[in-house]
XYZ file of C-alpha atoms in Angstrom:
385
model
C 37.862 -146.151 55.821
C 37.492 -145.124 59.412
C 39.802 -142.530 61.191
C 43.459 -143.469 62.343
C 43.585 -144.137 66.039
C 45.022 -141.928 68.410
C 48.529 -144.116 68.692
C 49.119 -145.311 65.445
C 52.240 -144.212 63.461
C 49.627 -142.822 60.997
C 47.492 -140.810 63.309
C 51.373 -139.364 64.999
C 52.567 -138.558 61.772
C 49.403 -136.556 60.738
C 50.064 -134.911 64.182
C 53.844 -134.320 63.250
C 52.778 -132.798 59.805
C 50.268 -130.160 61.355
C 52.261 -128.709 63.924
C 55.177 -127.150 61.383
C 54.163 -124.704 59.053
C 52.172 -125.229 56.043
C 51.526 -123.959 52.540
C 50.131 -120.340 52.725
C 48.104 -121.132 49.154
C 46.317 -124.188 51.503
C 45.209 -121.722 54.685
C 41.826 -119.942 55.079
C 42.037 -116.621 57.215
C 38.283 -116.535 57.194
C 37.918 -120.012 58.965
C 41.244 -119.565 60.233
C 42.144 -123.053 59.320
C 45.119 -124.584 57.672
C 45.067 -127.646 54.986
C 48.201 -129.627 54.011
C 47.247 -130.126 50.501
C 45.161 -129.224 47.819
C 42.496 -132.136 48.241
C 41.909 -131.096 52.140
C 41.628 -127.238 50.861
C 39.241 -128.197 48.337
C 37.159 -130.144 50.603
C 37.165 -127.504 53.542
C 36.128 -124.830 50.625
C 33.149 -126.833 49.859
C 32.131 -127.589 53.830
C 29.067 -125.841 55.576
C 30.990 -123.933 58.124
C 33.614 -122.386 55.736
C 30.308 -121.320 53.717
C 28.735 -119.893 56.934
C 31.890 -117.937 57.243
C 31.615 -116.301 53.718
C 28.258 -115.278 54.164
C 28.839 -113.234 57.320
C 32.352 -112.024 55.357
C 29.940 -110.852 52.075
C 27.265 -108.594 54.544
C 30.123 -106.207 55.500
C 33.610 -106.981 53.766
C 35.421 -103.315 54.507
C 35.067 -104.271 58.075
C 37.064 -107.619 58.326
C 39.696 -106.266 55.238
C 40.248 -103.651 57.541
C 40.587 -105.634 60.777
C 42.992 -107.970 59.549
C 45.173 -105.339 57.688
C 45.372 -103.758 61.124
C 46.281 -106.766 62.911
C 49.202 -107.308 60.536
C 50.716 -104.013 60.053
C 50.512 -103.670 64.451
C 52.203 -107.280 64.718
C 54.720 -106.754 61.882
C 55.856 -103.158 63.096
C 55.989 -104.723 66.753
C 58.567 -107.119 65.412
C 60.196 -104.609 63.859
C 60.617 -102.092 66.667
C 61.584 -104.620 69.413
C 63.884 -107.361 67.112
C 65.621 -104.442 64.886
C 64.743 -101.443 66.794
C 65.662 -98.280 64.563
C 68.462 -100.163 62.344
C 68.199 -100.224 58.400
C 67.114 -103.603 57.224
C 65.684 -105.509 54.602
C 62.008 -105.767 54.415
C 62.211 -109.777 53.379
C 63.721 -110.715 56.191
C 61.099 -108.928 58.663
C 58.784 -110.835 56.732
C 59.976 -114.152 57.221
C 60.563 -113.787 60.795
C 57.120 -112.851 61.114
C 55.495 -115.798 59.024
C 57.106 -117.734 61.211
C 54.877 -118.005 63.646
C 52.161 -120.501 62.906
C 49.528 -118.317 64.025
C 50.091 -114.944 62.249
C 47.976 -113.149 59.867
C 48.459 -113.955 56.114
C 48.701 -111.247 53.854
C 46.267 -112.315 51.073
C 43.367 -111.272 53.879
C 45.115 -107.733 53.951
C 44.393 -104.535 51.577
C 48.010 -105.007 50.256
C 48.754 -107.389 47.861
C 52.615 -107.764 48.066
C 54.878 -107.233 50.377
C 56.360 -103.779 48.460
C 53.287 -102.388 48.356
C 53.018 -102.415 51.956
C 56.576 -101.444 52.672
C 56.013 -98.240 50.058
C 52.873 -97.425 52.563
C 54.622 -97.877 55.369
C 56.916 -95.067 54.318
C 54.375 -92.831 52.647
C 51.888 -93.240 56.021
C 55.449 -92.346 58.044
C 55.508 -95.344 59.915
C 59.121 -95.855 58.655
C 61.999 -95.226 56.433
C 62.116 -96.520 53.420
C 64.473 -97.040 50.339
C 64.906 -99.271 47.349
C 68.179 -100.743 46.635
C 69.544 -102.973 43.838
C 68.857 -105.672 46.729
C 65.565 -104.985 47.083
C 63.421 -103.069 49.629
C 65.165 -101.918 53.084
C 62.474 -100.001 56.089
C 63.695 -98.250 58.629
C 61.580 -98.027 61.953
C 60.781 -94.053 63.229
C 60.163 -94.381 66.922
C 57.746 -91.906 68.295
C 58.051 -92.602 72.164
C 57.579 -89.573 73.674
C 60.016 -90.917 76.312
C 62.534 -92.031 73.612
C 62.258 -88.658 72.323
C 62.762 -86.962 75.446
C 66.094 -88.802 76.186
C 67.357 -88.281 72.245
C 66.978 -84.584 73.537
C 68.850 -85.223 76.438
C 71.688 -86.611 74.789
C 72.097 -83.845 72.110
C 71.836 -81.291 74.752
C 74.456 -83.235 76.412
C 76.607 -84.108 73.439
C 76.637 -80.241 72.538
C 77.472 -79.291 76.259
C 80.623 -81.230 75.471
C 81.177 -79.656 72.377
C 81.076 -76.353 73.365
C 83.672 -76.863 76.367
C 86.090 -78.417 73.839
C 85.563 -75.620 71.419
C 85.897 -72.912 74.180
C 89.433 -74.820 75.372
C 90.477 -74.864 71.360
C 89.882 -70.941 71.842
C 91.839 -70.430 75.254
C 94.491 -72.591 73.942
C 94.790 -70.620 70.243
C 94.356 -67.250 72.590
C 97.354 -68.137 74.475
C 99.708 -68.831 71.183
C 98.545 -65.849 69.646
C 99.665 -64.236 72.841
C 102.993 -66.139 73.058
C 103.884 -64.999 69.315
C 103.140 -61.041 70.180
C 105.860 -61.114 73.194
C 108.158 -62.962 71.304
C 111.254 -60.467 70.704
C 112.190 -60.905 66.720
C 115.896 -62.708 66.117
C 117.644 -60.645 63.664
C 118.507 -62.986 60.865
C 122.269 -63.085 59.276
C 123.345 -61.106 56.185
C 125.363 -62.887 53.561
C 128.028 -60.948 51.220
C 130.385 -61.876 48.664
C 133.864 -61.892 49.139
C 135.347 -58.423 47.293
C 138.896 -57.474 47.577
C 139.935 -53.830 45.982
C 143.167 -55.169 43.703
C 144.678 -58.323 43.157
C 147.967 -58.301 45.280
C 145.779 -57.473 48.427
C 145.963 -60.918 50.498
C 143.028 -62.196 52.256
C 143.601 -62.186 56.153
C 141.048 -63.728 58.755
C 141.340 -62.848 62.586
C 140.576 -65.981 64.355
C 140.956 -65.614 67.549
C 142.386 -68.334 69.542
C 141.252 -69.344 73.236
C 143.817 -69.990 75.334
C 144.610 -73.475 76.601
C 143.377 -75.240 79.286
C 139.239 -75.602 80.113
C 137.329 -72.980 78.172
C 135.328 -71.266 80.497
C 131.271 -70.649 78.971
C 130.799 -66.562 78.092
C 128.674 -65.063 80.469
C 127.318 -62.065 78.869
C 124.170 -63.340 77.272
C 121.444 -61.600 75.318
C 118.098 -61.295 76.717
C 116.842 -63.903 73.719
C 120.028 -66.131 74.794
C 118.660 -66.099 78.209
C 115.024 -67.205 77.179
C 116.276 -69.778 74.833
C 118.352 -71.482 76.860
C 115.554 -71.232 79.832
C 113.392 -72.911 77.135
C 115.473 -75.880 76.315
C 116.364 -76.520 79.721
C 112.722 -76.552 80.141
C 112.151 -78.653 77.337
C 114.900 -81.481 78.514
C 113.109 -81.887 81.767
C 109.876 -82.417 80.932
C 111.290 -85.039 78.194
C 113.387 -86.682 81.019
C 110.510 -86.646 83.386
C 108.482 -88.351 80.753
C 110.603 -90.411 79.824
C 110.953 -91.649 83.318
C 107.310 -92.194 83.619
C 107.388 -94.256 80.739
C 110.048 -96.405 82.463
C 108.516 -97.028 85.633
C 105.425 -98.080 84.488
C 105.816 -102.051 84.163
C 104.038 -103.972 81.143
C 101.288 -104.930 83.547
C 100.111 -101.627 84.259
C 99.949 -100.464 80.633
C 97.315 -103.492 80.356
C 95.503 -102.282 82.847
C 95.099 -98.768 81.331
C 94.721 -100.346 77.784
C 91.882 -102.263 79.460
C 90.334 -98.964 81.241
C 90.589 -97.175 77.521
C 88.506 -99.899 76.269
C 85.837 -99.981 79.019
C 85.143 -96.405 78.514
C 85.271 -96.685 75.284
C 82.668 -99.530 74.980
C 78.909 -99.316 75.983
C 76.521 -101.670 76.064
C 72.782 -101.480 74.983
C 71.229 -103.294 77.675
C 71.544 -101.765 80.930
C 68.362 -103.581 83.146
C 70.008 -105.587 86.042
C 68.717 -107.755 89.154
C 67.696 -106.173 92.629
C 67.587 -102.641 91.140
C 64.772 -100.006 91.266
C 63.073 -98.648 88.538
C 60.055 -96.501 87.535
C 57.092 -97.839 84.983
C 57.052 -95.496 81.669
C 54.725 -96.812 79.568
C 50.848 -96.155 79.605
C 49.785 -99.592 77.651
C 49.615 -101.528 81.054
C 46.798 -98.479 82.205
C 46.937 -95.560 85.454
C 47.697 -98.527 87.733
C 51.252 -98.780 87.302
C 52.600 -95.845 84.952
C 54.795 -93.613 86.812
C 54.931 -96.605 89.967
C 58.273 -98.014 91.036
C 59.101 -101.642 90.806
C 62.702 -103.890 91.584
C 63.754 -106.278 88.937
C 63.527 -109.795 90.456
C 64.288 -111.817 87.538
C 65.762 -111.237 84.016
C 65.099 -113.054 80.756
C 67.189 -112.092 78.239
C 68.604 -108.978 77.669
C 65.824 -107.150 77.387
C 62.975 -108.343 79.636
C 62.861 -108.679 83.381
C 60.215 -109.520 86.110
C 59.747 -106.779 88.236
C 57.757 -106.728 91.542
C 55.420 -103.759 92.039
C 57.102 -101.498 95.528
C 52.988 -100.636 96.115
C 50.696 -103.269 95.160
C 53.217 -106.152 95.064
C 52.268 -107.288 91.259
C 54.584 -108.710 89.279
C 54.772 -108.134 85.373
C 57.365 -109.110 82.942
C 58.405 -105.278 81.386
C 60.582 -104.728 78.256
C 63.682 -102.499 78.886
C 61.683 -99.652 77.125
C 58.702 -99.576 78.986
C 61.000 -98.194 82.401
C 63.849 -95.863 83.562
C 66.419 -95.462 86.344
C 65.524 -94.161 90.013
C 67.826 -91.763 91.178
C 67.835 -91.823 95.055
C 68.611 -88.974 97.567
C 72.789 -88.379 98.404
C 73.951 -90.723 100.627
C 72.384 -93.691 99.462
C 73.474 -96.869 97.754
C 73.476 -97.365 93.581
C 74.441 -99.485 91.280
C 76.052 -98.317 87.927
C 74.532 -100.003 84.904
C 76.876 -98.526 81.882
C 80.307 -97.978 81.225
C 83.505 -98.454 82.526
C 82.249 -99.203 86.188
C 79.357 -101.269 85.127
C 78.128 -103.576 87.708
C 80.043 -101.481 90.435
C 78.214 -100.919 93.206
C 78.465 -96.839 94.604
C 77.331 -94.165 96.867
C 75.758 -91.244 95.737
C 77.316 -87.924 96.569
C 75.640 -85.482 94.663
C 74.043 -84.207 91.705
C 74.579 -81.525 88.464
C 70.962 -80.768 87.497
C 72.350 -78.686 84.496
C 74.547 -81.855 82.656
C 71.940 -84.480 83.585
C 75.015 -85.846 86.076
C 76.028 -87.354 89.376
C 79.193 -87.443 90.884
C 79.473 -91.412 93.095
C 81.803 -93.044 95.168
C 82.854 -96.421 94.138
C 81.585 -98.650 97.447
C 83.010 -102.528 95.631
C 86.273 -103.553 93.216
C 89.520 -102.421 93.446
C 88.963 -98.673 92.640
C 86.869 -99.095 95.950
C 86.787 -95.319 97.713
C 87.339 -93.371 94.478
C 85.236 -90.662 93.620
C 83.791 -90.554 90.128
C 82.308 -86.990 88.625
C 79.943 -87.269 85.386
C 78.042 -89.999 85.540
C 75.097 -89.659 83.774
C 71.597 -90.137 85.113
C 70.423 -93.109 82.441
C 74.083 -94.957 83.518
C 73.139 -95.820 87.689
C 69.893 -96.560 89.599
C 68.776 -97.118 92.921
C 69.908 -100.560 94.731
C 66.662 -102.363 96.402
């Protein structure tokens, strides 16, 4: 029976069938070459070429185990890194986001035969974290950037900056209550006796002493501790009633704003890359040309990924959010702040703390337009183009 013609419901069904994925018992790594049953895998394993192929396979087997093995582990641990980046996850469904792509390497042409063996040599080569749970196997991905490295750094330095300022204020603030206590004069407390009388007939008399009437006038002669106590309270009542007024003038519309504000600071986002912004090339896998070169993100796809444009050579090259960093620019000039409360704000830069890894801007756009903003670190603005 001859072959199907090319617009015949039988020929575009065969088409249909061989462009999803097929049985991984039914595909030949060698060859390359996927069958959709066992008839067509049975004939394939008895053609000439497939033959040809096992020959040249037989002279030096280490070499293509090896290859492919390499090809997988690179492609699955690529997957890993940029879909899951360093979170805990289960090593199933890596796998079956990576088998689905028609075109990926199968793992019965790798040294591993299941997938736990190669998740337990993932972990004992130190490629990742790995642990077994009633659910099965979970990895973990290390990432050994020496960039992503350098800024983990920089945030612990940072983070411990902060804690030591909080930790010296909990010590000025515990210095000055210690302090307080020692001046305090001590209040002689009241002794209590019974009430003795030397013989029976003796009556029981009480001097109460009557004010006269009209307005009672306060006493004026006052203790030292009187004084201070009553300076206290007085104290005390103002600052309630001035806080209390506070809390009355401010109308229900300005207690969403600052609810609002708390949750912007509170909130970051992961992605920071945004359009018609400068940045600087990290990464060395694109070669000398561009590593270290500055580039403006013209276009971005996704979350992630943007087209930049080259500021030297005029290139353009679709980068991952990991392969550059932010451009800080001399004081003076224009930036755009990428994280944080003021994302997407543009600002002025008026100077820099080379100590906290910090700039201090001037919001240039919104409604907070003209205020001055100290803190900001150097990973949350970047140069506008």
């Amino acid at each position: 029976m001859g072959k199907a013609d090319f617009l015949t419901p039988k020929a575009i069904a065969n088409r249909i069938k061989a462009k999803g994925l097929q049985k991984l018992r039914w595909y030949c790594q060698m060859c390359q070459k996927q069958c959709r049953d066992e008839n067509g895998f049975k004939c394939h394993c008895m053609s000439e070429s497939h033959h040809r192929q096992l020959l040249l396979a037989s002279e030096n087997p280490n070499q293509f185990l090896s290859y492919f093995s390499d090809e997988f582990k690179t492609d699955f641990l690529e997957l890993l890194r940029r879909r899951f980046g360093t979170k805990r996850v289960h090593n199933n469904i890596v796998y079956n986001e990576y088998i689905s792509h028609r075109e990926h390497v199968h793992m019965n042409a790798t040294q591993w035969e299941t997938l736990t063996d190669f998740t337990k040599w993932l972990g004992r080569e130190g490629f990742c974290k790995v642990d077994e749970a009633p659910k099965g196997w979970y990895v973990q991905y290390i990432d050994r950037d020496p960039e992503t490295i350098r800024r983990q750094e920089e945030l612990e330095r940072k983070k411990k900056q902060d804690l030591d300022d909080e930790e010296r204020s909990a010590k000025f603030i515990e210095e000055q209550v210690r302090r307080g206590r020692e001046g305090r004069e001590p209040t002689e407390e009241p002794v209590f006796t019974e009430l003795q009388r030397k013989s029976e007939d003796e009556k029981v008399a009480f001097n109460l002493e009557i004010a006269a009437a009209g307005p009672s006038k306060p006493s004026t002669t006052l203790g030292p501790s009187a004084l201070k106590t009553t300076a206290s309270v007085k104290r005390k009542e103002s600052s309630l009633s001035g806080e209390f007024k506070d809390k009355k003038k401010k109308s229900a519309l300005d207690e969403i704003i600052e609810m609002e504000e708390q949750k912007k600071k509170s909130v970051r986002s992961d992605n920071w890359i945004q359009e018609n912004i400068v940045v600087k090339v990290v990464t060395k896998k694109l070669g000398e040309k561009y590593y270290k070169k500055k580039a403006i993100i013209r276009e971005l796809q996704g979350k992630y990924t943007a087209v930049v444009k080259m500021v030297d050579s005029g290139d353009k090259l679709k980068l991952d959010q990991s392969h550059v960093e932010t451009v800080i620019p001399a004081p003076g000039k224009r930036v755009l702040i990428l994280n944080g409360q003021y994302r997407g704000t543009e600002a002025i830069l008026e100077g820099i703390n080379e100590h906290k890894f910090s700039a201090t801007l001037t919001l240039d756009s919104g409604r907070m337009k003209g205020k001055t903003v100290e803190g900001i670190a150097y990973e949350d603005f970047s140069k506008l183009a």
